[in-house]
CSV table of C-alpha atoms and ligand atoms in Angstrom, one decimal:
chain,number,residue,atom,x,y,z
A,17,UNK,CA,69.3,-24.0,79.8
A,18,UNK,CA,66.1,-24.1,78.0
A,19,UNK,CA,64.8,-27.6,77.1
A,20,UNK,CA,61.7,-29.0,75.4
A,21,UNK,CA,59.5,-30.7,77.9
A,22,UNK,CA,56.8,-33.0,76.8
A,23,UNK,CA,53.6,-31.6,78.4
A,24,UNK,CA,50.9,-33.7,76.7
A,25,UNK,CA,50.7,-36.9,74.7
A,26,UNK,CA,47.8,-38.3,72.7
A,27,UNK,CA,47.3,-41.2,70.4
A,28,UNK,CA,44.7,-42.6,68.0
A,29,UNK,CA,44.3,-46.0,66.4
A,30,UNK,CA,41.5,-46.8,63.9
A,31,UNK,CA,38.6,-48.9,65.3
A,32,UNK,CA,39.0,-51.8,63.0
A,33,UNK,CA,41.0,-54.6,64.3
A,34,UNK,CA,42.7,-57.2,62.0
A,35,UNK,CA,43.7,-60.4,63.9
A,36,UNK,CA,46.2,-63.0,62.9
A,37,UNK,CA,43.2,-65.3,62.4
A,38,UNK,CA,41.9,-62.8,59.8
A,39,UNK,CA,45.3,-62.9,58.0
A,40,UNK,CA,45.2,-66.7,58.0
A,41,UNK,CA,42.3,-66.3,55.5
A,42,UNK,CA,44.1,-63.8,53.4
A,43,UNK,CA,47.7,-65.3,52.9
A,44,UNK,CA,49.5,-68.5,53.7
A,45,UNK,CA,50.4,-68.0,57.3
A,46,UNK,CA,49.4,-69.0,60.8
A,47,UNK,CA,48.8,-67.3,64.0
A,48,UNK,CA,51.5,-69.4,65.6
A,49,UNK,CA,54.1,-68.3,63.0
A,50,UNK,CA,53.2,-64.6,63.3
A,51,UNK,CA,53.3,-64.7,67.1
A,52,UNK,CA,56.5,-66.6,67.2
A,53,UNK,CA,58.5,-64.6,64.6
A,54,UNK,CA,57.2,-61.1,65.3
A,55,UNK,CA,55.1,-61.0,68.6
A,56,UNK,CA,52.2,-59.4,66.7
A,57,UNK,CA,48.6,-60.7,67.6
A,58,UNK,CA,46.5,-58.0,66.2
A,59,UNK,CA,46.7,-54.6,64.5
A,60,UNK,CA,44.4,-51.6,63.6
A,61,UNK,CA,43.6,-50.8,60.1
A,62,UNK,CA,42.1,-47.5,58.8
A,63,UNK,CA,38.8,-47.7,57.1
A,64,UNK,CA,38.4,-46.4,53.6
A,65,UNK,CA,37.3,-42.9,54.7
A,66,UNK,CA,40.4,-42.3,56.9
A,67,UNK,CA,43.7,-41.0,55.7
A,68,UNK,CA,46.9,-40.2,57.6
A,69,UNK,CA,45.9,-36.7,58.6
A,70,UNK,CA,42.5,-37.8,60.1
A,71,UNK,CA,44.5,-40.1,62.5
A,72,UNK,CA,47.0,-37.3,63.2
A,73,UNK,CA,44.3,-34.7,64.0
A,74,UNK,CA,42.7,-37.1,66.5
A,75,UNK,CA,46.0,-37.8,68.2
A,76,UNK,CA,47.0,-34.2,68.2
A,77,UNK,CA,43.6,-33.0,69.7
A,78,UNK,CA,44.1,-35.5,72.7
A,79,UNK,CA,47.7,-34.3,73.2
A,80,UNK,CA,46.6,-30.6,73.2
A,81,UNK,CA,43.8,-31.3,75.7
A,82,UNK,CA,46.1,-33.1,78.1
A,83,UNK,CA,48.5,-30.3,77.8
A,84,UNK,CA,45.7,-27.8,78.6
A,85,UNK,CA,46.4,-25.9,75.5
A,86,UNK,CA,44.4,-24.7,72.5
A,87,UNK,CA,45.5,-24.9,68.9
A,88,UNK,CA,46.4,-21.1,68.8
A,89,UNK,CA,49.1,-21.9,71.5
A,90,UNK,CA,51.1,-24.0,69.0
A,91,UNK,CA,53.9,-22.3,67.0
A,92,UNK,CA,55.1,-25.1,64.8
A,93,UNK,CA,54.0,-28.6,63.7
A,94,UNK,CA,56.5,-31.4,62.8
A,95,UNK,CA,54.9,-34.5,61.4
A,96,UNK,CA,56.9,-37.8,61.0
A,97,UNK,CA,55.2,-39.8,58.2
A,98,UNK,CA,55.9,-42.1,55.3
A,99,UNK,CA,52.3,-42.3,54.2
A,100,UNK,CA,51.1,-38.7,53.7
A,101,UNK,CA,47.5,-38.2,52.5
A,102,UNK,CA,49.1,-37.1,49.1
A,103,UNK,CA,52.6,-36.1,48.0
A,104,UNK,CA,51.8,-32.5,48.8
A,105,UNK,CA,50.6,-30.6,50.6
A,106,UNK,CA,52.1,-32.0,53.8
A,107,UNK,CA,50.2,-33.7,56.5
A,108,UNK,CA,51.6,-30.9,58.7
A,109,UNK,CA,49.7,-28.4,56.5
A,110,UNK,CA,46.5,-30.4,56.6
A,111,UNK,CA,46.7,-30.8,60.4
A,112,UNK,CA,47.4,-27.1,60.9
A,113,UNK,CA,44.3,-26.2,59.0
A,114,UNK,CA,42.1,-28.8,60.6
A,115,UNK,CA,43.2,-28.1,64.1
A,116,UNK,CA,42.8,-24.3,63.6
A,117,UNK,CA,46.4,-23.4,64.4
A,118,UNK,CA,47.2,-19.8,63.3
A,119,UNK,CA,50.6,-18.3,62.2
A,120,UNK,CA,52.4,-21.6,62.5
A,121,UNK,CA,54.9,-23.3,60.3
A,122,UNK,CA,54.6,-27.0,59.6
A,123,UNK,CA,56.6,-29.7,57.9
A,124,UNK,CA,56.6,-33.4,57.2
A,125,UNK,CA,59.7,-35.3,58.1
A,126,UNK,CA,60.2,-38.5,56.0
A,127,UNK,CA,62.5,-40.8,58.0
A,128,UNK,CA,60.2,-43.9,57.7
A,129,UNK,CA,59.8,-45.6,61.1
A,130,UNK,CA,62.4,-43.3,62.7
A,131,UNK,CA,60.0,-40.4,62.0
A,132,UNK,CA,58.9,-40.3,65.6
A,133,UNK,CA,62.5,-39.7,66.8
A,134,UNK,CA,63.3,-37.2,64.0
A,135,UNK,CA,60.1,-35.1,64.7
A,136,UNK,CA,60.8,-35.1,68.5
A,137,UNK,CA,64.4,-34.1,67.9
A,138,UNK,CA,63.5,-31.4,65.3
A,139,UNK,CA,60.9,-30.0,67.6
A,140,UNK,CA,63.1,-30.0,70.6
A,141,UNK,CA,65.8,-27.9,68.6
A,142,UNK,CA,63.2,-25.3,67.6
A,143,UNK,CA,62.6,-24.8,71.3
A,144,UNK,CA,66.2,-25.0,72.6
A,145,UNK,CA,67.3,-22.3,70.1
A,146,UNK,CA,64.8,-20.1,71.7
A,147,UNK,CA,62.8,-19.6,68.5
A,148,UNK,CA,59.5,-21.2,69.6
A,149,UNK,CA,58.0,-22.0,72.9
A,150,UNK,CA,55.5,-24.7,71.9
A,151,UNK,CA,55.8,-27.3,69.2
A,152,UNK,CA,53.4,-30.1,68.1
A,153,UNK,CA,55.3,-33.3,67.2
A,154,UNK,CA,53.3,-36.0,65.5
A,155,UNK,CA,54.0,-39.5,64.1
A,156,UNK,CA,51.1,-40.8,61.9
A,157,UNK,CA,50.9,-43.6,59.4
A,158,UNK,CA,48.4,-45.5,57.2
A,159,UNK,CA,50.9,-48.2,56.3
A,160,UNK,CA,48.0,-50.4,55.3
A,161,UNK,CA,47.8,-48.2,52.2
A,162,UNK,CA,51.3,-49.2,51.0
A,163,UNK,CA,51.0,-52.8,52.1
A,164,UNK,CA,50.8,-55.6,49.5
A,165,UNK,CA,48.2,-57.8,51.0
A,166,UNK,CA,49.5,-60.8,49.0
A,167,UNK,CA,52.8,-60.5,50.5
A,168,UNK,CA,53.0,-62.5,53.8
A,169,UNK,CA,56.4,-61.2,54.6
A,170,UNK,CA,55.1,-57.7,55.2
A,171,UNK,CA,51.3,-57.7,55.5
A,172,UNK,CA,51.4,-59.5,58.9
A,173,UNK,CA,53.5,-56.7,60.4
A,174,UNK,CA,52.3,-53.2,59.0
A,175,UNK,CA,49.5,-51.3,60.5
A,176,UNK,CA,48.0,-47.8,61.1
A,177,UNK,CA,48.0,-45.3,64.0
A,178,UNK,CA,49.0,-41.8,65.1
A,179,UNK,CA,50.5,-40.3,68.1
A,180,UNK,CA,51.4,-36.8,69.2
A,181,UNK,CA,53.4,-34.9,71.8
A,182,UNK,CA,53.3,-31.2,72.7
A,183,UNK,CA,56.7,-29.8,73.5
A,184,UNK,CA,57.0,-26.7,75.7
A,185,UNK,CA,60.0,-24.6,76.6
A,186,UNK,CA,61.2,-25.3,80.2
A,187,UNK,CA,64.1,-23.8,82.1
A,188,UNK,CA,65.6,-26.7,84.1
A,189,UNK,CA,66.8,-30.2,83.9
A,190,UNK,CA,63.6,-31.9,82.8
A,191,UNK,CA,62.7,-32.6,79.1
A,192,UNK,CA,64.5,-33.9,76.1
A,193,UNK,CA,68.1,-33.8,77.3
A,194,UNK,CA,69.8,-35.2,74.2
A,195,UNK,CA,69.1,-36.8,70.9
A,196,UNK,CA,71.0,-38.6,68.2
A,197,UNK,CA,70.1,-39.1,64.5
A,198,UNK,CA,71.7,-41.3,62.0
A,199,UNK,CA,71.2,-42.5,58.5
A,200,UNK,CA,72.9,-44.9,56.0
A,201,UNK,CA,71.6,-45.0,52.6
A,202,UNK,CA,73.5,-48.1,51.6
A,203,UNK,CA,70.7,-50.1,53.0
A,204,UNK,CA,67.9,-48.5,51.0
A,205,UNK,CA,67.0,-51.6,49.1
A,206,UNK,CA,66.3,-53.7,52.2
A,207,UNK,CA,63.0,-51.7,52.8
A,208,UNK,CA,61.6,-49.2,50.2
A,209,UNK,CA,58.6,-48.4,48.0
A,210,UNK,CA,59.7,-48.1,44.4
A,211,UNK,CA,56.7,-46.6,42.7
A,212,UNK,CA,55.1,-43.2,42.9
A,213,UNK,CA,58.2,-41.0,43.1
A,214,UNK,CA,60.2,-39.3,40.4
A,215,UNK,CA,62.1,-42.4,39.6
A,216,UNK,CA,59.1,-44.4,38.8
A,217,UNK,CA,56.0,-42.2,38.5
A,218,UNK,CA,52.7,-43.9,38.6
A,219,UNK,CA,51.8,-45.6,35.2
A,220,UNK,CA,49.7,-48.6,34.5
A,221,UNK,CA,52.9,-50.7,34.2
A,222,UNK,CA,54.2,-49.6,37.8
A,223,UNK,CA,50.8,-50.5,39.2
A,224,UNK,CA,50.7,-53.8,37.4
A,225,UNK,CA,54.3,-54.6,38.8
A,226,UNK,CA,53.0,-53.9,42.3
A,227,UNK,CA,55.6,-51.0,42.7
A,228,UNK,CA,53.4,-49.0,44.9
A,229,UNK,CA,53.8,-51.2,47.9
A,230,UNK,CA,56.5,-51.5,50.6
A,231,UNK,CA,59.2,-54.2,49.7
A,232,UNK,CA,61.2,-55.6,52.5
A,233,UNK,CA,64.1,-58.1,52.9
A,234,UNK,CA,62.8,-59.0,56.4
A,235,UNK,CA,65.7,-61.1,57.8
A,236,UNK,CA,68.3,-58.7,56.6
A,237,UNK,CA,66.3,-55.7,58.1
A,238,UNK,CA,66.2,-57.6,61.4
A,239,UNK,CA,70.0,-57.9,61.7
A,240,UNK,CA,70.7,-54.3,60.9
A,241,UNK,CA,67.9,-53.1,63.1
A,242,UNK,CA,69.2,-54.7,66.2
A,243,UNK,CA,72.7,-53.2,65.5
A,244,UNK,CA,71.2,-49.8,65.0
A,245,UNK,CA,69.2,-49.9,68.2
A,246,UNK,CA,72.2,-50.9,70.2
A,247,UNK,CA,74.4,-48.5,68.5
A,248,UNK,CA,72.3,-45.4,69.1
A,249,UNK,CA,71.2,-46.4,72.6
A,250,UNK,CA,74.7,-47.1,73.9
A,251,UNK,CA,76.0,-43.9,72.4
A,252,UNK,CA,73.5,-41.5,73.8
A,253,UNK,CA,73.8,-43.2,77.3
A,254,UNK,CA,77.5,-42.9,77.3
A,255,UNK,CA,77.5,-39.3,76.1
A,256,UNK,CA,75.3,-38.3,78.9
A,257,UNK,CA,77.2,-40.1,81.6
A,258,UNK,CA,74.6,-42.6,82.5
A,259,UNK,CA,74.2,-46.4,82.0
A,260,UNK,CA,71.4,-48.8,81.2
A,261,UNK,CA,70.8,-49.1,85.0
A,262,UNK,CA,69.7,-45.4,85.2
A,263,UNK,CA,67.1,-45.9,82.5
A,264,UNK,CA,63.6,-46.2,84.1
A,265,UNK,CA,61.9,-47.2,80.8
A,266,UNK,CA,63.0,-47.9,77.3
A,267,UNK,CA,60.4,-47.3,74.6
A,268,UNK,CA,61.6,-48.8,71.4
A,269,UNK,CA,60.0,-48.6,67.9
A,270,UNK,CA,57.6,-51.5,67.9
A,271,UNK,CA,58.6,-53.4,64.9
A,272,UNK,CA,59.2,-57.0,66.1
A,273,UNK,CA,59.2,-58.4,69.6
A,274,UNK,CA,62.4,-60.4,68.8
A,275,UNK,CA,64.2,-57.2,67.7
A,276,UNK,CA,63.2,-55.4,70.9
A,277,UNK,CA,64.3,-58.4,73.1
A,278,UNK,CA,67.6,-58.8,71.3
A,279,UNK,CA,68.5,-55.0,71.5
A,280,UNK,CA,67.3,-54.7,75.1
A,281,UNK,CA,69.5,-57.6,76.0
A,282,UNK,CA,72.6,-56.2,74.3
A,283,UNK,CA,72.1,-52.7,75.9
A,284,UNK,CA,71.7,-54.4,79.3
A,285,UNK,CA,68.0,-53.6,79.9
A,286,UNK,CA,65.7,-56.3,81.5
A,287,UNK,CA,62.4,-56.6,79.7
A,288,UNK,CA,60.6,-55.2,82.8
A,289,UNK,CA,62.0,-51.9,82.0
A,290,UNK,CA,61.1,-52.1,78.2
A,291,UNK,CA,57.6,-51.0,77.0
A,292,UNK,CA,56.0,-53.4,74.5
A,293,UNK,CA,52.7,-53.0,72.7
A,294,UNK,CA,53.6,-54.5,69.3
A,295,UNK,CA,51.3,-57.4,70.2
A,296,UNK,CA,48.2,-55.1,69.8
A,297,UNK,CA,49.3,-52.6,67.2
A,298,UNK,CA,52.0,-54.3,64.9
A,299,UNK,CA,54.4,-51.9,63.3
A,300,UNK,CA,52.8,-48.5,62.9
A,301,UNK,CA,56.0,-46.7,61.6
A,302,UNK,CA,56.5,-43.2,62.7
A,303,UNK,CA,53.5,-43.5,65.1
A,304,UNK,CA,54.8,-46.3,67.1
A,305,UNK,CA,57.0,-44.6,69.7
A,306,UNK,CA,54.3,-41.9,70.3
A,307,UNK,CA,51.6,-44.6,70.7
A,308,UNK,CA,53.8,-46.6,73.1
A,309,UNK,CA,54.7,-43.5,75.1
A,310,UNK,CA,51.0,-42.6,75.4
A,311,UNK,CA,50.2,-46.0,76.7
A,312,UNK,CA,53.2,-46.0,79.1
A,313,UNK,CA,52.0,-42.8,80.6
A,314,UNK,CA,48.4,-43.9,81.0
A,315,UNK,CA,49.6,-47.1,82.6
A,316,UNK,CA,51.7,-45.1,85.1
A,317,UNK,CA,55.0,-46.5,83.8
A,318,UNK,CA,56.6,-43.1,83.6
A,319,UNK,CA,56.9,-40.9,86.6
A,320,UNK,CA,58.4,-37.4,87.3
A,321,UNK,CA,62.2,-37.6,87.4
A,322,UNK,CA,62.4,-40.9,85.4
A,323,UNK,CA,65.0,-41.2,82.7
A,324,UNK,CA,63.2,-42.4,79.5
A,325,UNK,CA,65.0,-43.7,76.4
A,326,UNK,CA,63.1,-43.8,73.1
A,327,UNK,CA,64.7,-45.2,69.9
A,328,UNK,CA,63.6,-46.1,66.5
A,329,UNK,CA,64.9,-47.4,63.1
A,330,UNK,CA,63.4,-47.6,59.7
A,331,UNK,CA,63.8,-47.8,56.0
A,332,UNK,CA,66.6,-45.8,54.4
A,333,UNK,CA,68.0,-46.7,56.9
A,334,UNK,CA,67.3,-43.9,59.3
A,335,UNK,CA,67.6,-44.3,63.1
A,336,UNK,CA,68.1,-42.5,66.3
A,337,UNK,CA,67.3,-42.0,70.0
A,338,UNK,CA,66.2,-39.4,72.4
A,339,UNK,CA,67.0,-39.3,76.2
A,340,UNK,CA,64.2,-37.7,78.2
A,341,UNK,CA,64.2,-36.6,81.9
A,342,UNK,CA,60.5,-36.8,82.7
B,24,UT7,O1,60.3,-50.7,60.9
B,24,UT7,C1,61.2,-51.5,60.3
B,24,UT7,C2,60.4,-52.5,59.5
B,24,UT7,N1,60.7,-53.8,59.5
B,24,UT7,C3,61.1,-54.7,60.4
B,24,UT7,O2,61.5,-54.4,61.5
B,24,UT7,C4,61.1,-56.2,60.0
B,24,UT7,C5,62.3,-56.9,60.5
B,24,UT7,N2,62.2,-58.3,60.1
B,24,UT7,C6,61.3,-59.0,60.7
B,24,UT7,O3,60.5,-58.7,61.6
B,24,UT7,C7,61.4,-60.6,60.4
B,24,UT7,O4,62.4,-60.8,59.5
B,24,UT7,C8,60.1,-61.2,59.8
B,24,UT7,C9,59.0,-61.3,60.8
B,24,UT7,C10,59.6,-60.2,58.7
B,24,UT7,C11,60.3,-62.5,59.3
B,24,UT7,O5,60.9,-63.4,60.3
B,24,UT7,P1,62.2,-64.3,60.1
B,24,UT7,O6,62.4,-65.0,61.3
B,24,UT7,O7,63.3,-63.3,59.7
B,24,UT7,O8,61.8,-65.2,58.9
B,24,UT7,P2,62.5,-65.2,57.4
B,24,UT7,O9,62.1,-64.0,56.6
B,24,UT7,O10,63.8,-65.7,57.5
B,24,UT7,O11,61.6,-66.4,56.8
B,24,UT7,C12,61.5,-67.7,57.2
B,24,UT7,C13,60.5,-68.6,56.5
B,24,UT7,C14,60.6,-68.4,55.1
B,24,UT7,O12,60.3,-69.6,54.5
B,24,UT7,P3,61.5,-70.7,54.0
B,24,UT7,O13,62.2,-69.9,53.0
B,24,UT7,O14,62.3,-70.9,55.2
B,24,UT7,O15,60.7,-71.8,53.5
B,24,UT7,C15,59.5,-67.5,54.7
B,24,UT7,O16,59.0,-67.6,53.4
B,24,UT7,O17,59.1,-68.0,56.9
B,24,UT7,C16,58.5,-67.8,55.8
B,24,UT7,N3,57.5,-66.7,55.9
B,24,UT7,C17,56.3,-66.9,56.5
B,24,UT7,N4,55.7,-68.0,56.9
B,24,UT7,C18,54.5,-68.0,57.5
B,24,UT7,C19,57.7,-65.4,55.7
B,24,UT7,N5,56.5,-64.7,56.2
B,24,UT7,C20,55.7,-65.7,56.6
B,24,UT7,C21,54.4,-65.7,57.2
B,24,UT7,N6,53.8,-66.8,57.5
B,24,UT7,N7,53.7,-64.5,57.4
């Protein structure tokens, strides 16, 4: 059967590094607290001239180069993002124009931090149905723009980056072999941004009430997140007749080292087979799985024939996993 194989991966993180020591000067926190509770040591923050599409274009260009393709080869662009340049047009539209892709469709998928898995799944379906041969999947965020820099519960975690993967039709057993997507809106108020939408359009009052920033009930998100990781990982492994022992590398959404460790333990994966870079990037939302995949590939942690599990969860809640035969 025709599968979507990942033939090029790219990533981009802004140059500016914000360390825990820098944060100690901004809010009441310590490096020791941040490292112990989240595993984050530093993160990248976009400068004033950079918007989400600027990061996305750079990651996409690298992915295309590595895939040995030119923009005209791409037939569809699917971008996972929660922080588009503006409400519309979509980041997908802006990226399409800036890359110079012709006659392509594009769309943004808003699934918070699970946007990576949603865009990969969406892209793989467009290929499996035979509709398209090459799809560009992107995860890109400037979460710093919706971060309340006076809220120590969120500002130590959120950050900016982009990653991209080129999918190509492949007749054989390699590629994205399965995916699972879930959502459960009952948890919406654990992690959300109230202002700027149709319920609370921007007014001087919404700005004064700090409604244009992400709000999070951290410890409650933590518990649900571990459950969701385990839920989708176990289900996709079982359905494909494999176990955690068959997984060469687990690349989870990089939200918090303790969440990753707890989930990996319950799924039965030793940390040697789990990719972690949350210490250097923080939580980059829909970008994080792509950025981690890119680093894992460059580091030689993924080889031909490996079974790779990627999974993510995020506000909404939305979560999911993809199983990839490399
Ligand atoms: O992509 C999905 C996005 N979100 C997540 O995945 C986040 C999931 N949650 C987490 O990562 C963790 O819950 C946090 C890192 C946000 C917090 O860690 P925690 O171990 O759950 O701490 P907590 O929220 O239960 O807070 C413990 C204490 C509180 O003080 P009191 O009430 O015990 O006096 C907080 O006020 O730590 C305090 N605290 C801080 N202290 C120093 C909260 N943030 C900070 C901080 N520095 N930055």
